[in-house]
Amino acid sequence: MTAAIISGKQVSEEIRVEIAREVQELAGRGVQPGLAVVLVGEDPASQVYVRNKEKSCIELGFHSEVHRLDAATSQEELLALVDELNRRDNIDGILVQLPLPKHIEEKAVIDAIAVEKDVDGFHPVNVGNLVIGDDSLLPCTPAGCIELIKRTGTDISGKHAVVIGRSNIVGKPVSLLLQRENATVTMCHSRTQNMAELCRQADILVVAIGRANMIDASFVKPGAIVIDVGMNRLETGKLAGDVDYESAKEVAGHITPVPGGVGPMTITMLMQNTLTAAKRRHGLE
Ligand code: NAP
């Protein structure tokens, strides 16, 4: 059996059509969602991510601002900008591109973003709301994973989901979102024993490790949904996931490719969060 490919690119395009339609409707009410992205320094990967976010904003009719700050910017200067954006009426979402230079404490910056404008979903109040099941802005990559699983037509409820990785930005929130959808969730990490055996019990396998091609067919239950979050740059310059796609696709029922799987969903969910934040702020949800 060869797995059906879950195209994040295609799903992303479908969601963007829905977002663009809603943006048009909001324009009729005099509201334009606005996203401010702050980039400190000149990390090449961050520059690419920021450009893509700016491009998406323009394509979807959002107000877009990119604040490119010198690498030597002090924490106080950055916090002052965040404070100004928190109070600005034409800004619904604020994203400070990570990683920040070493002299700036990331936590202090994330904590300073207004909860209702935290479109990355990293603020402790949004994380806490996710844990207790209250309304919150969801972290983008995990929300994208759930959307991809749902668009296979699979009912997540009652399924056994195994998540490999327990980072704050991917593994932990993905497992919380899967629980919210009534999956039975097992979390694996670097100290897990018998990981292949656990993974082979998974109806849904989400992999977020950061090691190229580590998870091959021997980890996959026949017919399972495999979501590969990994983005690893090989020496050849090519991008590879954490899943050995060629072998896993022979066993899985559905699988995401890298590139073109989870990656495109992350920015689309950021746009979705900014739209949600705009609607909430204007009482239009
Ligand atoms: P991270 O913070 O480094 O976390 C990696 C997790 O993998 C940790 O929980 C670690 O366990 C676990 N791990 C490491 N080696 C392992 C092993 N041999 N067996 C089992 N578990 C192991 O990474 P992350 O930020 O979650 O990112 C993971 C991957 O997703 C990376 O490739 C990253 O580039 C990618 N990513 C992609 C997107 C996207 O938009 N597509 C967004 C974010 C991240 P311990 O906790 O025990 O150390």
Coordinates of C-alpha atoms and ligand atoms in Angstrom, one line a residue:
M1 CA 0.0 0.0 0.0
T2 CA 1.3 3.5 -0.8
A3 CA 0.0 6.3 1.5
A4 CA -2.2 9.2 0.3
I5 CA -0.1 12.4 0.4
I6 CA -1.5 15.1 2.7
S7 CA -0.6 18.3 0.8
G8 CA -0.1 21.1 3.2
K9 CA 0.3 23.4 0.2
Q10 CA -3.1 22.5 -1.1
V11 CA -4.9 22.6 2.3
S12 CA -3.2 25.9 2.9
E13 CA -4.5 27.3 -0.3
E14 CA -8.0 26.2 0.5
I15 CA -7.8 27.9 3.9
R16 CA -6.4 31.1 2.4
V17 CA -9.4 31.3 0.1
E18 CA -11.6 31.2 3.2
I19 CA -9.5 33.9 4.9
A20 CA -9.5 36.2 1.9
R21 CA -13.3 36.0 1.7
E22 CA -13.6 36.9 5.4
V23 CA -11.1 39.8 5.0
Q24 CA -13.3 41.2 2.3
E25 CA -16.4 40.9 4.5
L26 CA -14.6 42.7 7.3
A27 CA -13.5 45.4 4.9
G28 CA -17.2 46.1 4.4
R29 CA -17.4 46.8 8.1
G30 CA -14.4 49.1 8.0
V31 CA -12.0 46.5 9.6
Q32 CA -8.7 45.4 8.2
P33 CA -6.7 42.8 10.1
G34 CA -3.2 44.0 10.9
L35 CA 0.0 42.0 11.6
A36 CA 3.2 43.5 12.9
V37 CA 6.3 41.4 12.6
V38 CA 9.5 42.3 14.5
L39 CA 12.9 41.0 13.4
V40 CA 16.0 41.7 15.4
G41 CA 19.3 41.1 13.6
E42 CA 20.1 39.4 10.3
D43 CA 19.6 35.7 10.8
P44 CA 19.2 34.5 7.1
A45 CA 16.5 31.9 7.9
S46 CA 14.5 34.4 10.0
Q47 CA 14.7 36.9 7.1
V48 CA 13.2 34.4 4.8
Y49 CA 10.4 33.6 7.3
V50 CA 9.6 37.3 7.8
R51 CA 9.5 38.0 4.0
N52 CA 7.1 35.1 3.6
K53 CA 4.8 36.4 6.4
E54 CA 4.9 39.9 4.8
K55 CA 4.0 38.4 1.4
S56 CA 1.1 36.4 2.8
C57 CA -0.3 39.5 4.5
I58 CA -0.2 41.5 1.3
E59 CA -1.8 38.6 -0.7
L60 CA -4.7 38.3 1.8
G61 CA -5.4 42.0 2.1
F62 CA -4.0 42.4 5.7
H63 CA -2.3 45.6 6.9
S64 CA 1.3 44.5 7.2
E65 CA 4.2 46.1 9.1
V66 CA 7.7 44.7 9.4
H67 CA 10.0 46.3 12.0
R68 CA 13.6 45.4 11.1
L69 CA 15.9 46.2 14.1
D70 CA 19.6 46.2 14.4
A71 CA 21.2 43.2 16.1
A72 CA 22.5 45.6 18.8
T73 CA 19.0 46.7 19.7
S74 CA 18.6 46.6 23.5
Q75 CA 15.9 44.6 25.4
E76 CA 14.4 47.9 26.6
E77 CA 14.2 49.3 23.0
L78 CA 12.5 46.1 21.9
L79 CA 10.1 46.1 24.8
A80 CA 9.2 49.8 24.1
L81 CA 8.3 48.8 20.5
V82 CA 6.2 45.9 21.7
D83 CA 4.4 48.2 24.1
E84 CA 3.7 50.7 21.3
L85 CA 2.3 47.9 19.1
N86 CA 0.2 46.6 22.0
R87 CA -1.6 50.0 22.1
R88 CA -1.9 50.6 18.4
D89 CA -5.4 50.3 17.0
N90 CA -4.4 49.1 13.5
I91 CA -2.5 46.1 14.8
D92 CA -4.3 42.9 15.8
G93 CA -1.3 40.5 15.8
I94 CA 2.3 40.9 17.0
L95 CA 4.9 38.4 16.1
V96 CA 8.5 38.8 17.4
Q97 CA 10.6 36.5 15.2
L98 CA 12.6 34.0 17.2
P99 CA 15.5 33.3 17.9
L100 CA 16.4 36.7 19.4
P101 CA 20.1 37.8 19.9
K102 CA 21.6 36.3 23.1
H103 CA 21.5 39.6 25.1
I104 CA 17.7 39.7 24.9
E105 CA 15.6 37.5 27.2
E106 CA 13.0 35.8 24.9
K107 CA 10.6 35.1 27.8
A108 CA 10.5 38.8 28.8
V109 CA 9.6 39.8 25.2
I110 CA 6.9 37.1 24.8
D111 CA 5.4 38.0 28.2
A112 CA 5.2 41.6 27.1
I113 CA 3.0 41.0 24.1
A114 CA -0.7 41.7 24.8
V115 CA -2.4 38.3 25.2
E116 CA -5.1 39.2 22.6
K117 CA -2.4 40.1 20.1
D118 CA -0.2 37.1 20.7
V119 CA -0.8 35.4 17.3
D120 CA 2.1 33.0 17.8
G121 CA 0.2 31.6 20.8
F122 CA 3.4 31.5 23.0
H123 CA 2.2 33.9 25.8
P124 CA 1.8 32.0 29.1
V125 CA -1.8 33.0 29.4
N126 CA -2.6 31.6 25.9
V127 CA -0.6 28.4 26.8
G128 CA -2.5 28.2 30.1
N129 CA -5.9 28.6 28.4
L130 CA -4.9 25.8 25.9
V131 CA -4.1 23.5 28.9
I132 CA -7.4 24.2 30.6
G133 CA -9.4 24.1 27.4
D134 CA -10.5 27.8 27.3
D135 CA -10.5 30.0 24.2
S136 CA -7.0 31.0 23.2
L137 CA -4.9 31.9 20.2
L138 CA -3.4 28.5 19.3
P139 CA 0.3 28.1 18.4
C140 CA 0.5 28.0 14.6
T141 CA 2.5 24.8 13.7
P142 CA 0.5 22.6 16.2
A143 CA -2.8 24.1 14.9
G144 CA -1.7 23.3 11.4
C145 CA -1.0 19.7 12.3
I146 CA -4.5 19.2 13.6
E147 CA -6.0 20.9 10.5
L148 CA -4.1 18.5 8.3
I149 CA -5.3 15.5 10.2
K150 CA -8.9 16.6 10.1
R151 CA -8.7 17.3 6.4
T152 CA -8.0 13.6 5.7
G153 CA -11.6 13.1 6.8
T154 CA -10.5 11.1 9.9
D155 CA -12.4 11.4 13.2
I156 CA -9.6 12.0 15.7
S157 CA -11.9 11.0 18.6
G158 CA -10.9 7.7 20.3
K159 CA -7.8 7.3 18.1
H160 CA -4.4 6.5 19.7
A161 CA -2.1 9.4 18.8
V162 CA 1.7 9.2 19.5
V163 CA 3.6 12.5 19.5
I164 CA 7.4 12.3 19.4
G165 CA 9.0 15.5 20.9
R166 CA 7.9 17.5 23.8
S167 CA 9.0 21.1 23.0
N168 CA 6.9 24.0 24.1
I169 CA 6.4 25.1 20.5
V170 CA 5.4 21.8 18.9
G171 CA 5.3 18.6 20.9
K172 CA 3.5 19.7 24.0
P173 CA 0.8 21.9 22.3
V174 CA 0.2 19.2 19.6
S175 CA -0.5 16.6 22.3
L176 CA -2.9 19.0 24.1
L177 CA -4.8 19.7 20.9
L178 CA -5.1 16.0 20.2
Q179 CA -6.4 15.4 23.7
R180 CA -8.9 18.2 23.1
E181 CA -10.1 16.3 20.0
N182 CA -10.5 13.3 22.3
A183 CA -7.6 11.2 21.1
T184 CA -5.7 9.0 23.6
V185 CA -2.2 10.5 23.5
T186 CA 1.2 9.1 24.2
M187 CA 4.2 11.4 24.3
C188 CA 7.7 10.2 23.4
H189 CA 11.0 12.0 23.9
S190 CA 14.7 11.3 24.1
R191 CA 14.3 9.2 27.3
T192 CA 11.4 7.0 26.0
Q193 CA 12.1 3.3 26.0
N194 CA 10.6 1.0 23.3
M195 CA 9.7 4.0 21.1
A196 CA 9.3 2.0 17.9
E197 CA 6.9 -0.4 19.7
L198 CA 4.8 2.6 21.0
C199 CA 4.8 4.3 17.6
R200 CA 3.6 1.1 15.9
Q201 CA 0.4 1.4 18.1
A202 CA -0.4 4.8 16.8
D203 CA -3.3 5.5 14.5
I204 CA -1.9 9.1 14.3
L205 CA 1.8 9.7 14.5
V206 CA 3.1 13.2 14.9
V207 CA 6.9 13.6 14.7
A208 CA 8.7 16.7 15.9
I209 CA 12.3 15.8 16.8
G210 CA 14.7 17.7 14.5
R211 CA 16.6 14.7 13.2
A212 CA 16.6 14.0 9.5
N213 CA 14.9 10.8 8.4
M214 CA 15.0 9.2 11.9
I215 CA 11.5 7.6 11.8
D216 CA 11.3 4.8 9.1
A217 CA 8.6 2.3 8.3
S218 CA 9.4 0.1 11.3
F219 CA 7.8 2.9 13.5
V220 CA 4.6 3.0 11.5
K221 CA 1.4 1.1 12.0
P222 CA -0.2 0.0 8.7
G223 CA -2.7 2.6 7.6
A224 CA -1.6 5.3 10.2
I225 CA -1.7 9.0 9.6
V226 CA 1.9 10.3 9.7
I227 CA 2.5 14.1 10.3
D228 CA 6.1 15.1 9.9
V229 CA 6.9 18.4 11.5
G230 CA 10.7 18.1 11.1
M231 CA 12.6 20.6 8.9
N232 CA 16.2 19.6 8.6
R233 CA 18.7 21.1 6.2
L234 CA 20.9 18.4 4.8
E235 CA 24.6 19.0 3.8
T236 CA 23.4 18.8 0.2
G237 CA 21.2 21.9 0.9
K238 CA 18.0 19.8 0.5
L239 CA 15.3 20.0 3.2
A240 CA 14.4 16.7 4.9
G241 CA 11.8 15.8 7.5
D242 CA 12.2 13.7 10.6
V243 CA 10.4 10.8 8.8
D244 CA 12.1 8.7 6.2
Y245 CA 9.3 9.5 3.7
E246 CA 10.2 6.9 1.1
S247 CA 10.0 3.9 3.5
A248 CA 7.1 5.3 5.7
K249 CA 4.8 6.0 2.8
E250 CA 4.8 2.3 1.9
V251 CA 3.1 1.5 5.3
A252 CA 1.2 4.6 6.3
G253 CA -2.4 5.4 5.2
H254 CA -1.7 9.2 4.9
I255 CA 1.5 11.1 5.1
T256 CA 2.8 14.6 4.9
P257 CA 5.8 15.3 2.6
V258 CA 8.7 17.7 3.5
P259 CA 8.7 20.3 2.0
G260 CA 5.0 20.9 1.2
G261 CA 3.4 19.4 4.3
V262 CA 3.3 21.1 7.7
G263 CA 5.6 24.0 6.6
P264 CA 3.0 25.9 4.5
M265 CA 0.4 25.5 7.2
T266 CA 2.4 27.4 9.8
I267 CA 2.1 30.8 8.1
T268 CA -1.5 30.1 7.1
M269 CA -2.5 29.5 10.7
L270 CA -0.7 32.7 11.6
M271 CA -2.9 34.6 9.2
Q272 CA -5.9 32.7 10.6
N273 CA -4.9 33.7 14.2
T274 CA -4.5 37.4 13.1
L275 CA -8.0 37.3 11.5
T276 CA -9.4 35.8 14.7
A277 CA -7.7 38.4 16.8
A278 CA -9.1 41.2 14.6
K279 CA -12.6 39.8 14.8
R280 CA -12.4 39.4 18.6
R281 CA -11.0 42.9 19.1
H282 CA -13.9 44.4 17.1
G283 CA -16.5 42.2 18.7
L284 CA -17.3 40.5 15.3
E285 CA -16.6 36.8 16.1
Ligands
NAP1 P1 13.2 20.8 20.0 O1 12.8 21.9 20.8 O2 14.7 20.6 19.7 O3 12.6 19.5 20.6 C1 12.9 18.2 20.0 C2 12.2 17.1 20.8 O4 12.6 15.9 20.3 C3 12.6 17.1 22.3 O5 11.4 17.0 23.1 C4 13.5 15.9 22.4 O6 13.4 15.2 23.6 C5 13.0 15.0 21.3 N1 14.0 14.1 20.8 C6 15.3 14.4 20.5 N2 16.0 13.3 20.1 C7 15.1 12.3 20.3 C8 15.2 10.9 20.1 N3 16.4 10.3 19.6 N4 14.1 10.1 20.3 C9 13.0 10.7 20.7 N5 12.8 12.0 21.0 C10 13.9 12.8 20.7 O7 12.6 20.9 18.5 P2 11.2 21.6 18.0 O8 11.4 23.1 18.1 O9 10.1 20.9 18.7 O10 11.3 21.2 16.5 C11 11.3 19.9 16.0 C12 11.4 19.9 14.5 O11 10.3 20.5 13.9 C13 12.6 20.6 14.0 O12 13.1 19.9 12.8 C14 12.1 21.9 13.6 O13 12.9 22.6 12.6 C15 10.7 21.6 13.1 N6 9.8 22.7 13.1 C16 9.1 22.9 12.0 C17 8.1 23.9 12.0 C18 7.3 24.1 10.7 O14 6.8 25.2 10.5 N7 7.2 23.1 9.9 C19 7.9 24.7 13.1 C20 8.6 24.4 14.3 C21 9.5 23.4 14.3 P3 13.8 15.8 25.1 O15 12.7 16.7 25.5 O16 13.9 14.6 25.9 O17 15.1 16.5 24.8

